[in-house]
Amino acid sequence: MTAEYKVHGDVAVITMTNPPVNGLGYATRVAITQGLAQANDDPAVKAIVITGAGRAFSGGADIKEFGTPKAIAEPNLLSVILAVENSAKPVVAAVHSVAMGGGLELALGCHFRIAAPGANIALPEVKLGLIPGAGGTQRLPRALGVEPALNMIVSGEPVKSELLAQVPGQKLFDRMAASPESLAEEALAFARSVANTPQPFPLVRNLPSRHPLGDAYFQFARNMVKGMAKNLPAPGKCVDAVEASTKKKFDEGMAYERELFMNLMLTPESRALRHLFMAERAASKIADVPEDTPQRAIGKVAVIGAGTMGGGISMNFLNAGIPVTILEMKQEALDRGIAIIRKNYEAQVKKGKLKQDKYEERMSLLKTTLSYDDLKDADLVIEAVFEEMGVKQKVFETLDGLMKPGAILASNTSTLDVDRIASFTKRPEDVVGLHFFSPANVMKLLEVVRGAKTGKDVLATVMNVAKKIRKTAVVSGVCDGFIGNRMIEQYSRQAGFLLDEGATPQQVDRAIEKFGFAMGPFRMGDLAGNDIGWAIRKRRAQERPNMLYSKTADKLCELGRFGQKTGAGWYDYKEGKRDAIASKLVEEMIAEHRKSLGIVPRKIADEEIVQRLVFALVNEGARILEDGIASKASDIDMVYITGYGFPMYRGGPMLYADQVGLFNVVQAMKRFQKNPRDDASFWEPAPLLARLAAEGKTFN
Ligand code: NAI
């Protein structure tokens, strides 16, 4: 049973017991309605309490049932709430810890509510591109007032119960319990005190919903939402639904909410957000590493190299309260690295995002050293030195001779072979890639690179460490560039070919930014430094001499235009400013290169630009899946959303391709094979893509 029924004297208590958050899955819904019937049939029972066991009242819909027939099977949540409202004996919701989505909607259907302080109350459906679908948009404005309700529904963010209880005139909570511990007792007493309430019992649906400013308020709200939520339909629909609560009869408002909800369910944006919600949970699971795999304790961390990455990586651990020792070759390098960490924290203090004492606490966890001897008792060491195999070899040989048994030896390499790095040690099972993204203290993504010999306990441990430092970890196999950078290479090649064929950097950037990318490839290059890609291309040219690139990026670097750091790149920059200004010189350089190739420039439509960039990602993504570098398409989507600025509302490249239709993707690729710079092999559909397209299937 996923709800427990117990009678305490004259009060029946229905306790949802569906861990971890008492999701309102089918079995729980059945159990609640059965409990209600039993209580109504029992002459000894005078009142009913509904509450949740463990860590929540209820977190809402059961995510395990998402998208399955069980999610809407009768009794659905609307029917359960109706049964509560119609109960002949008064029903009290005893809310604690978490009441979200359907959980809050259930509580709103009860005749009375008592809440413990500290409970997180929310209607988070908007985060999945939806609106609440079981009366939340009609009942919350009636119980709490239009303005605070709309704020909660549009933001999806939780608000503490004790704050809500202070909203003037609110009818959300009839009572506040003194503490979470006393809630159960107080709920029983409260239920007894209302046991003799005459019918009809108070129902939220019968309360008025209005805003003193009337229509003007909803106009203001709509204006605000439009500015905040470009590209997402749900926030605007939240306003429509709440407005309906002020204009329509309750039942008509409910029907309208249902209609909006069902329409949103079908939007690509909601599908994308729901996909990512599931993808994030799926990414943390590794098929052959069971959840009960033993883990190693990580109490102390060492970082080697205090450069761009080493500093940012260290901050993640300091933020999580884990002590870090950073090692460098020279004191100057250490001083420089520490100064940057300080500067970052001080900026946060200035903005009020970090308290001074927290800042000091974090810095007190940081030690620096020039001697490997100070690292040997670390549980995890992360190497972030220069991207050269020879340098990494020396570091790993040293670590192998020095670190205590059981220490995890990680490399932050972005392109080098993690298996080779592991082979420099006599303990390859302890070696793993931890590929952070720059700026490492900000970016959510962590690619966990699984070597051929990486131990399962090492994997389980680093996945858990990732959670502690609030990263989204995605497992990648070993290959040049891992998941993210291996795909971006094909995207960058396309960006170059587009220039060769007639586009300008600003046109390419604008087109893909309009599609929703945070930054186009050329602005991105200028920010990250074009010299980085240059160095990688030089290395790859030796390994894969036949790989065709546009030569424009190399020519740019030969001019010393590395990007913002040199004041010029694909764009010009004014001193101290980051605004990208179209560059005459670059345009001439590109035109000259085109001429040397004998290409007559043509006007390229934005649609073609977007398709060529995105489908280049998709095709390589398909190869990555086939090669087993990524174990599922949703992992690739997570990488692109959290590490590469791919628009959330499109759900990542693989889901986007699914939504466009793989047949259509393949057709477009066939058209591109005729482009002058795209050799047919580039657009040869990956075998997996071709097969799925032919079978009418999808990646996800
Ligand atoms: P960086 O040049 O800013 O920093 C490297 C630091 O390592 C320097 O401070 C240097 O003094 C120190 N160092 C070099 N050899 C050392 C040794 N033997 N012992 C101790 N310290 C040593 O380089 P960055 O950008 O921080 O890159 C470090 C690693 O992170 C590279 O493997 C790179 O591929 C990888 N990476 C870089 C990203 C980026 O965006 N910069 C992103 C993800 C990974």
mmCIF file with all atom_site columns, N, CA and C in Angstrom, residues 149-182:
data_model
loop_
_atom_site.group_PDB
_atom_site.id
_atom_site.type_symbol
_atom_site.label_atom_id
_atom_site.label_alt_id
_atom_site.label_comp_id
_atom_site.label_asym_id
_atom_site.label_entity_id
_atom_site.label_seq_id
_atom_site.pdbx_PDB_ins_code
_atom_site.Cartn_x
_atom_site.Cartn_y
_atom_site.Cartn_z
_atom_site.occupancy
_atom_site.B_iso_or_equiv
_atom_site.pdbx_formal_charge
_atom_site.auth_seq_id
_atom_site.auth_comp_id
_atom_site.auth_asym_id
_atom_site.auth_atom_id
_atom_site.pdbx_PDB_model_num
ATOM 1   N N  . ALA A 1 149 ? -0.455 34.331 -5.591  1.00 0.00 ? 149 ALA A N  1
ATOM 2   C CA . ALA A 1 149 ? -0.678 33.051 -6.268  1.00 0.00 ? 149 ALA A CA 1
ATOM 3   C C  . ALA A 1 149 ? -0.066 33.086 -7.660  1.00 0.00 ? 149 ALA A C  1
ATOM 4   N N  . LEU A 1 150 ? -0.315 34.188 -8.379  1.00 0.00 ? 150 LEU A N  1
ATOM 5   C CA . LEU A 1 150 ? 0.225  34.255 -9.741  1.00 0.00 ? 150 LEU A CA 1
ATOM 6   C C  . LEU A 1 150 ? 1.749  34.235 -9.697  1.00 0.00 ? 150 LEU A C  1
ATOM 7   N N  . ASN A 1 151 ? 2.299  34.930 -8.734  1.00 0.00 ? 151 ASN A N  1
ATOM 8   C CA . ASN A 1 151 ? 3.759  34.921 -8.608  1.00 0.00 ? 151 ASN A CA 1
ATOM 9   C C  . ASN A 1 151 ? 4.281  33.497 -8.432  1.00 0.00 ? 151 ASN A C  1
ATOM 10  N N  . MET A 1 152 ? 3.625  32.739 -7.552  1.00 0.00 ? 152 MET A N  1
ATOM 11  C CA . MET A 1 152 ? 4.071  31.360 -7.317  1.00 0.00 ? 152 MET A CA 1
ATOM 12  C C  . MET A 1 152 ? 3.903  30.492 -8.563  1.00 0.00 ? 152 MET A C  1
ATOM 13  N N  . ILE A 1 153 ? 2.813  30.713 -9.279  1.00 0.00 ? 153 ILE A N  1
ATOM 14  C CA . ILE A 1 153 ? 2.515  29.842 -10.430 1.00 0.00 ? 153 ILE A CA 1
ATOM 15  C C  . ILE A 1 153 ? 3.430  30.166 -11.608 1.00 0.00 ? 153 ILE A C  1
ATOM 16  N N  . VAL A 1 154 ? 3.716  31.462 -11.813 1.00 0.00 ? 154 VAL A N  1
ATOM 17  C CA . VAL A 1 154 ? 4.576  31.849 -12.939 1.00 0.00 ? 154 VAL A CA 1
ATOM 18  C C  . VAL A 1 154 ? 6.042  31.507 -12.670 1.00 0.00 ? 154 VAL A C  1
ATOM 19  N N  . SER A 1 155 ? 6.460  31.636 -11.421 1.00 0.00 ? 155 SER A N  1
ATOM 20  C CA . SER A 1 155 ? 7.872  31.368 -11.108 1.00 0.00 ? 155 SER A CA 1
ATOM 21  C C  . SER A 1 155 ? 8.113  29.885 -10.869 1.00 0.00 ? 155 SER A C  1
ATOM 22  N N  . GLY A 1 156 ? 7.118  29.198 -10.352 1.00 0.00 ? 156 GLY A N  1
ATOM 23  C CA . GLY A 1 156 ? 7.296  27.798 -9.986  1.00 0.00 ? 156 GLY A CA 1
ATOM 24  C C  . GLY A 1 156 ? 8.163  27.612 -8.752  1.00 0.00 ? 156 GLY A C  1
ATOM 25  N N  . GLU A 1 157 ? 8.583  28.708 -8.134  1.00 0.00 ? 157 GLU A N  1
ATOM 26  C CA . GLU A 1 157 ? 9.532  28.626 -7.018  1.00 0.00 ? 157 GLU A CA 1
ATOM 27  C C  . GLU A 1 157 ? 8.817  28.368 -5.695  1.00 0.00 ? 157 GLU A C  1
ATOM 28  N N  . PRO A 1 158 ? 9.461  27.628 -4.785  1.00 0.00 ? 158 PRO A N  1
ATOM 29  C CA . PRO A 1 158 ? 8.851  27.371 -3.484  1.00 0.00 ? 158 PRO A CA 1
ATOM 30  C C  . PRO A 1 158 ? 8.899  28.584 -2.560  1.00 0.00 ? 158 PRO A C  1
ATOM 31  N N  . VAL A 1 159 ? 7.890  28.670 -1.704  1.00 0.00 ? 159 VAL A N  1
ATOM 32  C CA . VAL A 1 159 ? 7.850  29.691 -0.661  1.00 0.00 ? 159 VAL A CA 1
ATOM 33  C C  . VAL A 1 159 ? 7.604  28.953 0.651   1.00 0.00 ? 159 VAL A C  1
ATOM 34  N N  . LYS A 1 160 ? 8.245  29.409 1.722   1.00 0.00 ? 160 LYS A N  1
ATOM 35  C CA . LYS A 1 160 ? 8.100  28.724 3.014   1.00 0.00 ? 160 LYS A CA 1
ATOM 36  C C  . LYS A 1 160 ? 6.691  28.927 3.585   1.00 0.00 ? 160 LYS A C  1
ATOM 37  N N  . SER A 1 161 ? 6.193  27.882 4.222   1.00 0.00 ? 161 SER A N  1
ATOM 38  C CA . SER A 1 161 ? 4.839  27.916 4.765   1.00 0.00 ? 161 SER A CA 1
ATOM 39  C C  . SER A 1 161 ? 4.620  29.072 5.741   1.00 0.00 ? 161 SER A C  1
ATOM 40  N N  . GLU A 1 162 ? 5.630  29.334 6.589   1.00 0.00 ? 162 GLU A N  1
ATOM 41  C CA . GLU A 1 162 ? 5.414  30.383 7.597   1.00 0.00 ? 162 GLU A CA 1
ATOM 42  C C  . GLU A 1 162 ? 5.295  31.763 6.949   1.00 0.00 ? 162 GLU A C  1
ATOM 43  N N  . LEU A 1 163 ? 5.939  31.946 5.781   1.00 0.00 ? 163 LEU A N  1
ATOM 44  C CA . LEU A 1 163 ? 5.800  33.232 5.084   1.00 0.00 ? 163 LEU A CA 1
ATOM 45  C C  . LEU A 1 163 ? 4.403  33.353 4.483   1.00 0.00 ? 163 LEU A C  1
ATOM 46  N N  . LEU A 1 164 ? 3.937  32.261 3.900   1.00 0.00 ? 164 LEU A N  1
ATOM 47  C CA . LEU A 1 164 ? 2.601  32.293 3.294   1.00 0.00 ? 164 LEU A CA 1
ATOM 48  C C  . LEU A 1 164 ? 1.533  32.552 4.351   1.00 0.00 ? 164 LEU A C  1
ATOM 49  N N  . ALA A 1 165 ? 1.769  32.005 5.548   1.00 0.00 ? 165 ALA A N  1
ATOM 50  C CA . ALA A 1 165 ? 0.785  32.177 6.624   1.00 0.00 ? 165 ALA A CA 1
ATOM 51  C C  . ALA A 1 165 ? 0.655  33.641 7.029   1.00 0.00 ? 165 ALA A C  1
ATOM 52  N N  . GLN A 1 166 ? 1.701  34.444 6.681   1.00 0.00 ? 166 GLN A N  1
ATOM 53  C CA . GLN A 1 166 ? 1.660  35.863 7.063   1.00 0.00 ? 166 GLN A CA 1
ATOM 54  C C  . GLN A 1 166 ? 0.991  36.743 6.014   1.00 0.00 ? 166 GLN A C  1
ATOM 55  N N  . VAL A 1 167 ? 0.644  36.175 4.857   1.00 0.00 ? 167 VAL A N  1
ATOM 56  C CA . VAL A 1 167 ? 0.000  36.994 3.811   1.00 0.00 ? 167 VAL A CA 1
ATOM 57  C C  . VAL A 1 167 ? -1.357 37.465 4.329   1.00 0.00 ? 167 VAL A C  1
ATOM 58  N N  . PRO A 1 168 ? -1.602 38.799 4.329   1.00 0.00 ? 168 PRO A N  1
ATOM 59  C CA . PRO A 1 168 ? -2.855 39.304 4.911   1.00 0.00 ? 168 PRO A CA 1
ATOM 60  C C  . PRO A 1 168 ? -4.084 38.687 4.223   1.00 0.00 ? 168 PRO A C  1
ATOM 61  N N  . GLY A 1 169 ? -5.010 38.244 5.033   1.00 0.00 ? 169 GLY A N  1
ATOM 62  C CA . GLY A 1 169 ? -6.277 37.725 4.512   1.00 0.00 ? 169 GLY A CA 1
ATOM 63  C C  . GLY A 1 169 ? -6.193 36.324 3.931   1.00 0.00 ? 169 GLY A C  1
ATOM 64  N N  . GLN A 1 170 ? -5.029 35.669 4.015   1.00 0.00 ? 170 GLN A N  1
ATOM 65  C CA . GLN A 1 170 ? -4.873 34.358 3.361   1.00 0.00 ? 170 GLN A CA 1
ATOM 66  C C  . GLN A 1 170 ? -5.753 33.295 4.022   1.00 0.00 ? 170 GLN A C  1
ATOM 67  N N  . LYS A 1 171 ? -6.230 32.363 3.189   1.00 0.00 ? 171 LYS A N  1
ATOM 68  C CA . LYS A 1 171 ? -7.014 31.244 3.709   1.00 0.00 ? 171 LYS A CA 1
ATOM 69  C C  . LYS A 1 171 ? -6.337 29.925 3.336   1.00 0.00 ? 171 LYS A C  1
ATOM 70  N N  . LEU A 1 172 ? -5.044 30.018 3.010   1.00 0.00 ? 172 LEU A N  1
ATOM 71  C CA . LEU A 1 172 ? -4.320 28.811 2.606   1.00 0.00 ? 172 LEU A CA 1
ATOM 72  C C  . LEU A 1 172 ? -4.123 27.900 3.809   1.00 0.00 ? 172 LEU A C  1
ATOM 73  N N  . PHE A 1 173 ? -3.665 28.469 4.904   1.00 0.00 ? 173 PHE A N  1
ATOM 74  C CA . PHE A 1 173 ? -3.462 27.682 6.116   1.00 0.00 ? 173 PHE A CA 1
ATOM 75  C C  . PHE A 1 173 ? -4.362 28.227 7.221   1.00 0.00 ? 173 PHE A C  1
ATOM 76  N N  . ASP A 1 174 ? -5.217 27.356 7.749   1.00 0.00 ? 174 ASP A N  1
ATOM 77  C CA . ASP A 1 174 ? -6.076 27.766 8.859   1.00 0.00 ? 174 ASP A CA 1
ATOM 78  C C  . ASP A 1 174 ? -5.269 27.871 10.138  1.00 0.00 ? 174 ASP A C  1
ATOM 79  N N  . ARG A 1 175 ? -4.239 27.081 10.218  1.00 0.00 ? 175 ARG A N  1
ATOM 80  C CA . ARG A 1 175 ? -3.423 27.003 11.432  1.00 0.00 ? 175 ARG A CA 1
ATOM 81  C C  . ARG A 1 175 ? -1.990 26.756 11.065  1.00 0.00 ? 175 ARG A C  1
ATOM 82  N N  . MET A 1 176 ? -1.072 27.242 11.903  1.00 0.00 ? 176 MET A N  1
ATOM 83  C CA . MET A 1 176 ? 0.329  26.833 11.804  1.00 0.00 ? 176 MET A CA 1
ATOM 84  C C  . MET A 1 176 ? 0.645  26.009 13.040  1.00 0.00 ? 176 MET A C  1
ATOM 85  N N  . ALA A 1 177 ? 1.276  24.861 12.844  1.00 0.00 ? 177 ALA A N  1
ATOM 86  C CA . ALA A 1 177 ? 1.736  24.067 13.985  1.00 0.00 ? 177 ALA A CA 1
ATOM 87  C C  . ALA A 1 177 ? 2.974  24.737 14.561  1.00 0.00 ? 177 ALA A C  1
ATOM 88  N N  . ALA A 1 178 ? 3.245  24.436 15.812  1.00 0.00 ? 178 ALA A N  1
ATOM 89  C CA . ALA A 1 178 ? 4.402  25.068 16.458  1.00 0.00 ? 178 ALA A CA 1
ATOM 90  C C  . ALA A 1 178 ? 5.702  24.589 15.823  1.00 0.00 ? 178 ALA A C  1
ATOM 91  N N  . SER A 1 179 ? 5.737  23.317 15.418  1.00 0.00 ? 179 SER A N  1
ATOM 92  C CA . SER A 1 179 ? 6.973  22.772 14.853  1.00 0.00 ? 179 SER A CA 1
ATOM 93  C C  . SER A 1 179 ? 6.616  21.545 14.019  1.00 0.00 ? 179 SER A C  1
ATOM 94  N N  . PRO A 1 180 ? 7.528  21.125 13.137  1.00 0.00 ? 180 PRO A N  1
ATOM 95  C CA . PRO A 1 180 ? 7.246  19.912 12.352  1.00 0.00 ? 180 PRO A CA 1
ATOM 96  C C  . PRO A 1 180 ? 7.004  18.707 13.259  1.00 0.00 ? 180 PRO A C  1
ATOM 97  N N  . GLU A 1 181 ? 7.699  18.672 14.382  1.00 0.00 ? 181 GLU A N  1
ATOM 98  C CA . GLU A 1 181 ? 7.574  17.524 15.283  1.00 0.00 ? 181 GLU A CA 1
ATOM 99  C C  . GLU A 1 181 ? 6.190  17.445 15.923  1.00 0.00 ? 181 GLU A C  1
ATOM 100 N N  . SER A 1 182 ? 5.582  18.618 16.175  1.00 0.00 ? 182 SER A N  1
ATOM 101 C CA . SER A 1 182 ? 4.296  18.608 16.872  1.00 0.00 ? 182 SER A CA 1
ATOM 102 C C  . SER A 1 182 ? 3.112  18.574 15.901  1.00 0.00 ? 182 SER A C  1
#
